[in-house]
Coordinates of C-alpha atoms and ligand atoms in Angstrom, one line a residue:
Chain A
M505 CA -12.8 -68.2 -25.9
K506 CA -13.4 -65.6 -23.3
N507 CA -9.0 -65.5 -23.7
L508 CA -9.0 -64.6 -26.7
C509 CA -11.6 -62.1 -27.3
K510 CA -9.5 -60.7 -24.6
K511 CA -6.8 -60.8 -25.9
Y512 CA -8.0 -59.7 -29.0
L513 CA -10.3 -57.0 -26.9
G514 CA -8.1 -54.2 -27.8
I515 CA -8.0 -54.7 -32.3
I516 CA -11.7 -55.2 -32.2
S517 CA -12.4 -52.1 -30.0
I518 CA -10.5 -49.7 -32.4
G519 CA -12.3 -51.9 -35.4
L520 CA -16.2 -51.0 -34.1
G521 CA -14.8 -47.7 -33.2
L522 CA -13.8 -47.8 -37.1
V523 CA -17.1 -49.0 -37.4
I524 CA -18.8 -46.6 -35.6
F525 CA -17.3 -43.7 -37.2
Y526 CA -18.3 -44.3 -41.1
V527 CA -22.0 -44.9 -39.6
L528 CA -22.4 -41.3 -37.1
L529 CA -20.7 -39.9 -41.3
T530 CA -22.8 -41.7 -43.4
D531 CA -26.3 -42.5 -41.9
V532 CA -26.5 -40.0 -38.8
F533 CA -24.8 -36.9 -39.4
N534 CA -25.0 -37.5 -43.6
V535 CA -21.2 -35.6 -44.0
L536 CA -19.8 -37.5 -46.6
S537 CA -21.6 -37.8 -49.9
D538 CA -24.2 -41.4 -49.9
F539 CA -22.7 -41.5 -53.6
L540 CA -19.3 -42.2 -52.5
F541 CA -19.7 -43.3 -49.3
P542 CA -23.2 -46.1 -49.4
S543 CA -23.9 -46.8 -45.6
L544 CA -22.6 -49.7 -44.7
G545 CA -26.2 -51.7 -44.2
Q546 CA -26.4 -50.9 -47.6
V547 CA -23.3 -52.7 -48.6
I548 CA -23.9 -55.5 -46.4
S549 CA -27.4 -55.7 -47.9
L550 CA -25.6 -56.7 -51.3
I551 CA -22.9 -59.8 -50.1
P552 CA -26.3 -62.9 -50.9
D553 CA -26.2 -61.1 -54.9
Y554 CA -22.6 -60.1 -55.2
I555 CA -20.9 -62.9 -53.0
G556 CA -20.8 -66.0 -55.1
Q557 CA -18.7 -63.4 -58.4
L558 CA -16.4 -61.8 -55.0
L559 CA -15.5 -66.0 -54.5
E560 CA -15.2 -66.1 -57.7
G561 CA -12.4 -63.3 -57.7
L562 CA -10.6 -65.4 -54.8
V563 CA -10.4 -68.2 -56.6
S564 CA -8.4 -66.2 -59.3
S565 CA -6.5 -63.6 -57.4
L566 CA -5.1 -66.2 -54.8
G567 CA -4.4 -68.3 -58.0
L568 CA -1.9 -65.2 -59.3
L569 CA -0.5 -64.6 -55.7
V570 CA -0.1 -68.0 -54.2
T571 CA 1.7 -69.8 -57.5
S572 CA 4.2 -66.5 -58.0
Y573 CA 4.7 -65.6 -54.3
V574 CA 5.8 -69.2 -54.0
L575 CA 7.8 -68.8 -56.9
A576 CA 9.6 -66.0 -56.1
V577 CA 10.4 -68.1 -52.6
L578 CA 11.8 -70.7 -54.2
C579 CA 13.8 -69.1 -56.8
G580 CA 15.3 -66.2 -54.2
V581 CA 15.9 -67.7 -51.3
S582 CA 17.8 -70.7 -53.5
L583 CA 19.3 -68.3 -55.7
G584 CA 20.2 -65.7 -52.9
T585 CA 21.6 -68.6 -50.5
L586 CA 24.0 -69.4 -53.6
V587 CA 24.9 -65.4 -54.5
G588 CA 26.0 -65.2 -51.0
L589 CA 27.4 -68.1 -50.2
K590 CA 29.9 -67.5 -53.2
A591 CA 32.4 -64.3 -52.8
G592 CA 33.2 -64.3 -56.5
L593 CA 29.7 -64.9 -57.5
R594 CA 28.6 -61.8 -55.0
K595 CA 30.3 -59.1 -55.8
N596 CA 30.2 -59.7 -60.0
L597 CA 26.2 -60.4 -59.4
N598 CA 24.9 -57.2 -56.5
P599 CA 25.9 -54.7 -59.2
Y600 CA 23.4 -56.1 -61.9
I601 CA 20.8 -57.4 -58.9
T602 CA 21.1 -54.0 -57.4
A603 CA 20.2 -52.3 -60.5
F604 CA 17.4 -54.5 -62.2
S605 CA 15.3 -54.3 -58.7
A606 CA 15.7 -50.5 -59.5
I607 CA 13.3 -50.9 -62.0
P608 CA 9.6 -50.1 -60.6
V609 CA 8.3 -53.4 -62.2
P610 CA 4.5 -52.0 -63.1
L611 CA 6.7 -50.1 -66.1
L612 CA 7.4 -53.5 -67.6
T613 CA 3.3 -54.1 -67.9
P614 CA 3.8 -54.1 -71.3
Y615 CA 6.7 -55.6 -72.3
A616 CA 5.0 -58.8 -70.0
I617 CA 2.1 -58.1 -72.0
N618 CA 3.6 -58.3 -75.5
I619 CA 6.2 -61.2 -74.6
F620 CA 4.1 -63.6 -72.8
P621 CA 0.8 -66.1 -74.9
T622 CA -1.7 -65.3 -71.6
F623 CA -2.5 -62.6 -69.6
R624 CA -3.0 -64.8 -66.7
L625 CA 1.6 -65.8 -67.7
A626 CA 2.0 -62.3 -67.9
S627 CA 0.4 -61.0 -64.0
I628 CA 2.7 -64.0 -62.9
F629 CA 5.1 -63.2 -63.9
L630 CA 4.6 -59.8 -63.0
I631 CA 3.7 -60.6 -60.0
W632 CA 6.8 -62.9 -59.8
L633 CA 8.7 -60.2 -60.3
G634 CA 8.6 -58.0 -58.2
A635 CA 8.5 -60.7 -55.3
F636 CA 11.2 -61.5 -56.6
W637 CA 13.9 -58.9 -56.9
V638 CA 13.3 -58.1 -52.3
I639 CA 13.5 -62.3 -51.1
L640 CA 16.6 -62.5 -53.9
G641 CA 18.0 -59.1 -52.3
T642 CA 17.4 -59.6 -48.5
T643 CA 18.4 -63.2 -48.5
V644 CA 22.0 -62.5 -50.0
G645 CA 22.3 -60.0 -47.2
A646 CA 21.7 -62.5 -44.9
V647 CA 23.7 -65.5 -46.0
Q648 CA 26.0 -63.1 -46.9
S649 CA 25.7 -62.0 -43.0
I650 CA 25.6 -65.2 -41.2
D651 CA 27.9 -65.2 -38.1
K652 CA 31.4 -66.6 -38.6
R653 CA 31.6 -68.7 -36.0
Y654 CA 27.9 -70.8 -37.0
L655 CA 29.7 -71.9 -40.3
E656 CA 33.2 -72.7 -38.2
N657 CA 30.9 -74.8 -35.5
A658 CA 29.3 -76.6 -38.3
A659 CA 32.8 -76.5 -39.8
T660 CA 34.5 -78.3 -36.7
L661 CA 31.7 -80.7 -37.0
E662 CA 32.3 -81.3 -41.0
L663 CA 28.6 -81.1 -41.5
P664 CA 27.9 -81.7 -45.6
P665 CA 26.6 -79.3 -47.4
V666 CA 23.0 -80.2 -47.1
T667 CA 23.2 -80.6 -43.7
R668 CA 24.9 -77.5 -43.4
L669 CA 22.9 -75.7 -45.6
F670 CA 19.6 -76.8 -43.6
R671 CA 20.2 -77.5 -39.9
V672 CA 23.4 -74.2 -40.6
I673 CA 22.7 -71.8 -43.4
L674 CA 18.7 -71.3 -43.9
P675 CA 18.3 -71.4 -40.0
A676 CA 20.3 -68.7 -39.3
A677 CA 19.3 -66.1 -42.0
S678 CA 15.9 -66.8 -41.8
P679 CA 14.8 -63.9 -39.1
T680 CA 17.0 -61.7 -42.6
I681 CA 15.1 -63.3 -45.0
L682 CA 11.6 -63.5 -43.9
V683 CA 11.3 -59.9 -43.8
G684 CA 12.5 -59.6 -46.9
C685 CA 9.6 -62.2 -48.0
S686 CA 7.2 -60.7 -45.9
V687 CA 7.9 -57.0 -47.7
A688 CA 7.4 -59.0 -50.8
L689 CA 3.7 -60.3 -50.0
N690 CA 2.9 -56.2 -49.8
L691 CA 4.5 -56.2 -53.1
S692 CA 2.9 -58.8 -54.7
F693 CA -0.6 -57.7 -53.2
M694 CA 0.2 -54.6 -55.4
M695 CA 1.4 -56.6 -58.7
L696 CA -1.7 -58.2 -58.0
A697 CA -3.6 -55.2 -58.0
V698 CA -1.5 -53.8 -60.9
A699 CA -1.8 -57.3 -62.8
E700 CA -5.8 -57.8 -62.5
M701 CA -6.5 -54.5 -63.8
F702 CA -5.3 -54.6 -67.4
G703 CA -6.1 -58.0 -68.1
A704 CA -8.4 -59.7 -65.7
S705 CA -11.9 -60.8 -66.0
S706 CA -11.9 -62.1 -62.9
G707 CA -10.1 -61.7 -59.6
M708 CA -10.5 -59.2 -56.3
A709 CA -9.0 -56.2 -58.1
F710 CA -10.9 -57.3 -60.9
F711 CA -14.1 -56.0 -59.4
I712 CA -13.4 -53.0 -57.7
Q713 CA -12.4 -51.8 -61.2
Y714 CA -14.6 -53.2 -62.6
Y715 CA -17.9 -51.7 -60.9
S716 CA -16.3 -48.4 -60.4
D717 CA -16.0 -48.0 -64.0
F718 CA -20.2 -48.1 -63.8
A719 CA -19.6 -45.4 -60.2
R720 CA -20.8 -48.8 -58.6
F721 CA -19.7 -47.0 -55.4
D722 CA -21.6 -49.2 -52.6
L723 CA -19.8 -52.8 -54.6
V724 CA -16.7 -50.8 -54.6
M725 CA -16.7 -50.9 -51.3
L726 CA -17.7 -54.2 -50.9
G727 CA -14.9 -54.9 -52.8
F728 CA -13.0 -52.8 -50.8
L729 CA -14.0 -55.0 -47.2
F730 CA -13.5 -57.9 -49.2
V731 CA -10.1 -57.3 -49.8
A732 CA -9.2 -55.8 -46.7
A733 CA -10.7 -59.0 -44.9
V734 CA -8.7 -61.4 -47.4
L735 CA -5.4 -59.1 -46.9
V736 CA -5.9 -59.8 -43.2
T737 CA -6.5 -62.8 -42.9
I738 CA -3.0 -63.2 -45.8
M739 CA -1.2 -61.6 -42.8
C740 CA -2.1 -63.5 -40.3
L741 CA -1.5 -66.8 -41.4
F742 CA 2.3 -65.2 -42.4
D743 CA 2.9 -64.4 -39.3
L744 CA 2.1 -67.1 -37.1
L745 CA 4.4 -69.7 -40.2
K746 CA 7.1 -66.6 -39.2
A747 CA 6.2 -66.8 -35.5
R748 CA 7.1 -70.4 -36.4
I749 CA 10.3 -71.1 -38.0
L750 CA 12.0 -67.7 -36.0
H751 CA 10.0 -69.9 -32.5
W752 CA 13.8 -69.8 -31.4
T753 CA 14.8 -66.3 -31.7
L754 CA 14.3 -64.6 -28.7
N755 CA 11.1 -61.7 -30.3
N756 CA 8.9 -64.2 -30.0
Chain B
M206 CA 45.2 -89.4 -28.0
L207 CA 47.2 -86.9 -30.7
E208 CA 49.7 -85.4 -30.7
V209 CA 50.1 -81.8 -31.3
K210 CA 53.7 -80.0 -32.9
A211 CA 54.1 -76.8 -33.3
E212 CA 58.0 -75.4 -34.6
H213 CA 58.5 -71.9 -34.9
L214 CA 54.6 -71.5 -35.5
S215 CA 53.9 -67.9 -36.1
F216 CA 51.0 -66.5 -37.5
A217 CA 49.8 -63.4 -38.4
Y218 CA 45.6 -61.5 -38.7
E219 CA 46.5 -59.6 -42.5
K220 CA 49.6 -58.0 -41.6
E221 CA 48.9 -58.1 -37.5
L222 CA 51.2 -61.0 -36.1
V223 CA 50.3 -62.3 -33.3
L224 CA 52.1 -65.6 -32.6
G225 CA 55.6 -64.7 -33.2
D226 CA 57.8 -68.1 -33.1
V227 CA 55.3 -70.7 -30.4
S228 CA 56.6 -73.9 -30.1
L229 CA 55.4 -76.8 -28.3
H230 CA 54.6 -80.5 -28.4
A231 CA 51.8 -81.3 -26.7
K232 CA 52.5 -86.0 -26.0
P233 CA 49.2 -88.1 -26.4
G234 CA 47.2 -87.9 -23.3
D235 CA 48.1 -84.5 -21.5
F236 CA 46.2 -81.9 -20.4
I237 CA 47.6 -78.8 -21.7
C238 CA 46.6 -75.6 -20.5
L239 CA 47.3 -72.3 -22.1
L240 CA 47.9 -68.9 -19.4
G241 CA 48.5 -65.5 -21.0
Q242 CA 47.8 -62.1 -21.1
S243 CA 44.5 -60.9 -23.3
G244 CA 45.1 -60.3 -26.8
C245 CA 48.3 -62.9 -26.7
G246 CA 47.3 -64.9 -28.8
K247 CA 45.9 -68.2 -26.8
S248 CA 42.6 -68.2 -29.0
T249 CA 44.4 -67.9 -32.4
L250 CA 46.4 -71.5 -31.2
L251 CA 43.7 -73.2 -30.8
R252 CA 42.3 -71.8 -33.8
L253 CA 45.1 -72.7 -35.3
I254 CA 45.1 -76.3 -34.0
A255 CA 42.0 -76.5 -34.7
G256 CA 42.2 -76.1 -38.7
L257 CA 39.4 -72.8 -38.7
E258 CA 43.0 -70.6 -40.0
K259 CA 45.1 -71.8 -42.5
S260 CA 49.7 -72.7 -40.6
D261 CA 51.9 -73.6 -42.1
P262 CA 52.1 -77.1 -42.6
N263 CA 56.6 -76.8 -41.6
Q264 CA 55.0 -75.3 -38.7
L265 CA 52.0 -77.3 -37.4
Q266 CA 51.5 -80.9 -36.6
V267 CA 48.5 -82.6 -35.5
G268 CA 48.6 -86.3 -35.3
G269 CA 52.0 -85.9 -37.6
K270 CA 50.3 -84.5 -40.0
P271 CA 49.6 -80.8 -40.9
V272 CA 46.1 -79.4 -39.8
E273 CA 44.1 -78.5 -43.6
K274 CA 40.9 -78.2 -42.4
P275 CA 38.6 -78.3 -39.2
S276 CA 38.0 -82.1 -38.3
L277 CA 35.6 -84.1 -36.6
D278 CA 38.8 -85.2 -35.1
R279 CA 39.6 -82.6 -32.9
A280 CA 36.4 -80.9 -31.0
M281 CA 36.2 -77.0 -30.1
V282 CA 34.5 -75.7 -27.2
F283 CA 34.1 -72.7 -28.2
Q284 CA 33.5 -70.1 -25.5
D285 CA 29.7 -68.9 -26.6
Y286 CA 28.1 -69.8 -30.3
G287 CA 28.7 -73.4 -28.9
L288 CA 25.8 -73.8 -29.5
F289 CA 23.2 -73.5 -32.2
P290 CA 20.3 -71.6 -31.4
W291 CA 17.7 -72.7 -33.7
M292 CA 17.6 -76.4 -32.3
S293 CA 16.8 -77.7 -29.2
A294 CA 20.3 -78.5 -27.1
G295 CA 19.4 -82.1 -27.4
A296 CA 19.4 -81.7 -30.5
N297 CA 22.6 -79.6 -31.0
I298 CA 24.4 -83.1 -29.7
D299 CA 21.8 -85.2 -32.0
L300 CA 23.4 -83.0 -34.7
A301 CA 26.9 -84.3 -33.3
L302 CA 26.5 -87.5 -33.0
K303 CA 24.7 -88.2 -36.7
Q304 CA 27.4 -86.6 -37.9
K305 CA 31.2 -88.5 -36.2
F306 CA 28.4 -92.3 -36.3
P307 CA 27.2 -92.1 -39.5
D308 CA 25.2 -95.4 -39.0
W309 CA 23.9 -95.4 -35.3
S310 CA 20.3 -95.4 -34.7
K311 CA 18.0 -92.5 -33.5
E312 CA 17.9 -94.5 -29.8
K313 CA 21.6 -95.6 -29.9
R314 CA 22.0 -91.2 -30.0
K315 CA 19.5 -90.0 -28.2
E316 CA 20.9 -92.5 -25.2
T317 CA 24.2 -92.0 -25.6
T318 CA 23.4 -87.9 -25.8
L319 CA 21.0 -88.6 -22.1
L320 CA 24.2 -90.1 -20.6
W321 CA 26.9 -86.9 -21.6
M322 CA 23.9 -85.2 -20.7
N323 CA 24.2 -86.7 -17.0
N324 CA 27.8 -87.1 -16.9
L325 CA 27.7 -83.5 -17.1
G326 CA 25.2 -82.6 -14.1
L327 CA 22.6 -81.6 -17.0
E328 CA 18.8 -83.0 -16.0
E329 CA 17.1 -85.1 -19.0
S330 CA 14.1 -82.3 -18.7
L331 CA 16.8 -80.0 -20.2
Y332 CA 17.0 -81.7 -24.3
D333 CA 14.1 -80.0 -25.5
K334 CA 15.1 -76.8 -24.5
L335 CA 16.1 -74.0 -26.7
P336 CA 19.7 -73.1 -25.7
L337 CA 18.5 -69.6 -25.0
D338 CA 16.5 -70.9 -23.0
L339 CA 19.0 -72.5 -20.9
S340 CA 21.9 -70.4 -18.2
G341 CA 24.9 -70.2 -19.3
G342 CA 25.9 -72.8 -16.8
Q343 CA 24.0 -75.2 -18.9
R344 CA 24.9 -74.0 -22.1
Q345 CA 28.6 -74.0 -21.7
R346 CA 27.5 -77.9 -20.1
F347 CA 26.0 -78.7 -23.5
A348 CA 28.7 -77.2 -25.0
T349 CA 31.1 -79.4 -23.2
A350 CA 28.9 -82.4 -23.4
R351 CA 28.9 -82.5 -27.1
A352 CA 32.4 -82.0 -26.8
F353 CA 33.1 -85.1 -25.3
A354 CA 29.6 -87.2 -26.4
L355 CA 32.9 -86.5 -30.1
D356 CA 34.8 -88.4 -28.2
A357 CA 37.0 -86.7 -30.1
P358 CA 41.1 -87.9 -30.0
L359 CA 42.1 -84.5 -29.4
M360 CA 39.6 -81.4 -27.5
L361 CA 40.5 -78.5 -27.7
M362 CA 38.4 -75.9 -25.3
D363 CA 38.9 -72.2 -25.1
E364 CA 37.8 -70.2 -21.2
P365 CA 34.9 -73.1 -21.3
F366 CA 34.2 -72.0 -17.8
G367 CA 35.2 -68.4 -17.8
A368 CA 31.4 -67.1 -17.2
L369 CA 30.8 -69.2 -14.6
D370 CA 30.3 -68.8 -10.6
A371 CA 32.8 -70.4 -8.6
V372 CA 30.8 -73.9 -7.0
T373 CA 29.5 -74.1 -10.8
K374 CA 32.5 -73.9 -12.3
A375 CA 34.7 -76.3 -9.9
L376 CA 32.0 -78.4 -10.1
L377 CA 32.3 -78.6 -13.7
Q378 CA 36.3 -78.5 -13.5
D379 CA 36.1 -81.1 -11.0
T380 CA 34.4 -83.9 -13.8
V381 CA 36.3 -83.0 -16.8
L382 CA 39.1 -83.9 -14.8
Q383 CA 37.2 -87.7 -14.1
L384 CA 35.8 -88.1 -17.3
W385 CA 39.7 -87.4 -18.7
D386 CA 41.4 -89.2 -16.8
K387 CA 39.6 -92.0 -16.6
E388 CA 39.9 -93.5 -20.4
E389 CA 41.9 -96.1 -21.0
Q390 CA 43.8 -94.1 -23.8
R391 CA 43.7 -90.3 -22.7
K392 CA 42.6 -87.7 -25.1
T393 CA 45.2 -85.4 -25.9
V394 CA 43.0 -81.8 -24.2
F395 CA 44.5 -77.8 -25.0
F396 CA 42.6 -76.1 -22.3
V397 CA 43.3 -72.4 -22.3
T398 CA 42.2 -70.0 -19.1
H399 CA 42.3 -67.1 -17.6
S400 CA 42.7 -68.4 -14.0
V401 CA 46.6 -69.5 -12.6
D402 CA 44.7 -71.3 -10.3
E403 CA 42.2 -73.6 -12.4
A404 CA 45.9 -74.6 -14.7
L405 CA 47.6 -75.4 -11.7
L406 CA 43.9 -77.9 -10.8
L407 CA 43.5 -79.0 -14.3
A408 CA 47.1 -79.2 -16.5
T409 CA 49.4 -81.9 -16.8
D410 CA 51.4 -79.5 -18.3
I411 CA 51.2 -75.0 -18.1
V412 CA 52.0 -73.1 -20.9
V413 CA 52.7 -69.3 -20.4
L414 CA 52.4 -67.3 -23.8
G415 CA 54.2 -63.3 -23.5
Q416 CA 52.5 -60.8 -25.6
S417 CA 51.7 -61.3 -28.8
P418 CA 53.7 -61.5 -31.6
S419 CA 53.6 -63.7 -28.9
R420 CA 56.3 -67.3 -28.2
V421 CA 56.1 -69.4 -25.1
I422 CA 58.0 -67.7 -22.0
Y423 CA 57.3 -70.6 -19.5
T424 CA 56.5 -74.4 -19.2
H425 CA 55.6 -76.3 -16.1
H426 CA 55.3 -80.2 -16.4
F427 CA 53.3 -82.7 -13.2
E428 CA 55.1 -85.9 -13.4
E429 CA 52.0 -88.1 -13.1
G430 CA 50.3 -88.6 -8.8
H431 CA 52.1 -85.6 -8.1
R432 CA 49.4 -83.2 -10.0
P433 CA 47.6 -80.7 -7.8
Q434 CA 44.8 -81.1 -5.8
R435 CA 42.3 -79.3 -4.6
D436 CA 41.9 -80.2 -1.4
T437 CA 45.2 -79.6 -0.6
M438 CA 47.9 -78.0 -3.4
F439 CA 46.6 -74.2 -1.4
S440 CA 48.6 -76.0 1.9
D441 CA 51.4 -76.9 -0.1
P442 CA 54.1 -75.0 -0.6
E443 CA 55.6 -76.1 -3.7
V444 CA 52.2 -75.7 -5.3
M445 CA 52.4 -72.1 -4.2
E446 CA 55.7 -71.7 -5.2
L447 CA 55.0 -72.5 -9.2
R448 CA 51.9 -70.2 -8.1
N449 CA 53.7 -67.7 -7.3
T450 CA 56.3 -68.3 -10.3
L451 CA 53.2 -68.6 -12.7
F452 CA 51.7 -65.4 -11.3
R453 CA 55.1 -63.3 -11.4
I454 CA 55.7 -64.6 -15.0
I455 CA 52.5 -62.9 -16.2
D456 CA 52.7 -59.9 -14.3
Q457 CA 55.6 -58.8 -15.9
E458 CA 54.6 -59.3 -19.1
I459 CA 51.7 -56.6 -18.1
Q460 CA 54.7 -54.4 -17.0
S461 CA 56.9 -54.9 -19.6
K462 CA 54.0 -54.4 -22.0
A463 CA 52.5 -51.4 -20.1
K464 CA 56.4 -50.0 -20.2
A465 CA 56.3 -50.5 -23.9
A466 CA 53.7 -48.4 -25.0
R467 CA 54.5 -45.6 -22.4
E468 CA 57.9 -45.3 -23.8
A469 CA 56.5 -45.5 -27.8
G470 CA 53.3 -43.2 -26.2
V471 CA 56.7 -40.6 -25.1
Ligands
LIG1427 N1 39.8 -62.7 -37.1 C1 40.9 -61.6 -36.6 N2 41.5 -60.3 -38.0 C2 42.7 -59.8 -37.1 N3 42.9 -59.2 -35.3 C3 42.4 -60.5 -34.9 C4 40.8 -61.4 -35.4 N4 40.9 -62.3 -34.8 C5 41.7 -61.7 -33.1 N5 42.5 -61.9 -33.6 C6 43.3 -60.4 -32.8 O1 44.6 -61.1 -32.5 C7 45.5 -61.2 -31.3 C8 45.3 -62.1 -30.3 O2 44.3 -62.5 -30.3 P1 43.5 -63.7 -29.2 O3 41.2 -63.9 -29.5 O4 44.1 -65.6 -29.9 O5 44.1 -63.4 -28.3 P2 43.8 -64.3 -27.1 O6 45.2 -64.6 -26.0 O7 42.6 -65.3 -27.5 O8 42.9 -63.3 -26.0 P3 42.0 -63.5 -25.3 O9 42.5 -63.7 -23.5 O10 41.0 -61.3 -24.7 O11 40.8 -63.8 -25.7 C9 44.6 -60.2 -31.1 O12 45.3 -58.1 -30.5 C10 43.1 -59.5 -31.8 O13 42.7 -58.2 -31.7
LIG1428 MG1 39.9 -65.9 -26.7

């Protein structure tokens, strides 16, 4: 525990600094309008009453996020590997991958709502799409630029396709693929917020949107803090997973 | 144990002719050391034999058959990149064994891996280490152990001991020679080196390639029982004469190349 505190001393002190700064600006010197920037004490006192709603929102948001993101990773990595390995496919598909990934996914919202029977499916599609293009693009690049010597090494061992894929190609490409996955994770947070703003009836971003319509900025602030905590947790988990997969690289 | 036969072998990367006209015949069990200046195509020749580059079926045959693609029968020791960095050094050998001997049990593979590690002076505790956490010499030994563990009839080694200190190098040379020598049916070995002395010590046959587009400019065959030994070779006038000859030939090639370059420059 003591070690843990020591390791995160920097992070903890910056956090405390931010809290003190906010308290100084609001409660102590009243620099900020207390309507838009409620005092922290007030925000915290709201937790017991609203924690139920927040948790419900969390479950709903995570449902959307995890489903879409996992699907995006599966589709992106498998298709990307296929395209990356086949020079012919790559040559013919690359312009289209680039072109489609250039379309800002939020602009597709009206299409998604019209095409899919439910808002939830439309949301999943939009979040999926946002993450998918990035993962697809980086995976194609990653697989294509695998050091030829690893592939030759695999060839002299006559590794069969499946072994070659899982023991050579994916590990060799994993550092780059994971960069894509982390960009895609950030994008899917953003798309989650977009998606929840149009059709959701619960969710973390919905919570913020809903109470900001009523000008309840104390609750908006509570929502922000809650979302921030969730995002930080997810990012930490992602980094743990990443460090585990990339344990063999120099950077870890 | 595999025979390798190259007849007027030529090879070009795109337009650049690298091998001009290489003819050589490695009989089963030969230990061929390839000498030649940098860029003359030694690695290229090895890659052709390994099947990593396409060759004309009439020009190159291994075991009486044209080389079509890489095979477990031809174990390659890459100079670097011999091990996959994302799995432990031991797992690298294990993967190769799994390929070569699919019906072996896990225990048998581990046992064999440890045996070959031991043969190359690698402690058991290194099994679980990542290649990145090993010294260069240890990595090279693992790569060599993997090749031996595959028990391939033909071994292709591209400057395997190039980056090692003198003591480790001597140790590994002796090990490789012992492992090759003690077998009833010796493996055929192609061994690329920059060092004349290494070649003298290891080879049954020394082959010198000229500048690229290269051909064989010199060969020497040692009769069984007349191969130089580490402790006596420097006092053996015959070996020393051969050593001088080899140095002279390689030097001449370098001189003539420099001259050609000068003339082309004017
Ligand atoms: N993949 C490649 N594509 C194009 N040219 C290549 C390729 N690999 C090697 N060459 C060229 O072929 C020639 C021979 O290269 P090779 O690696 O066989 O030489 P080498 O005798 O092994 O040299 P060294 O002793 O420095 O390792 C060089 O001029 C090199 O530039
Ligand atoms: Mg070379």
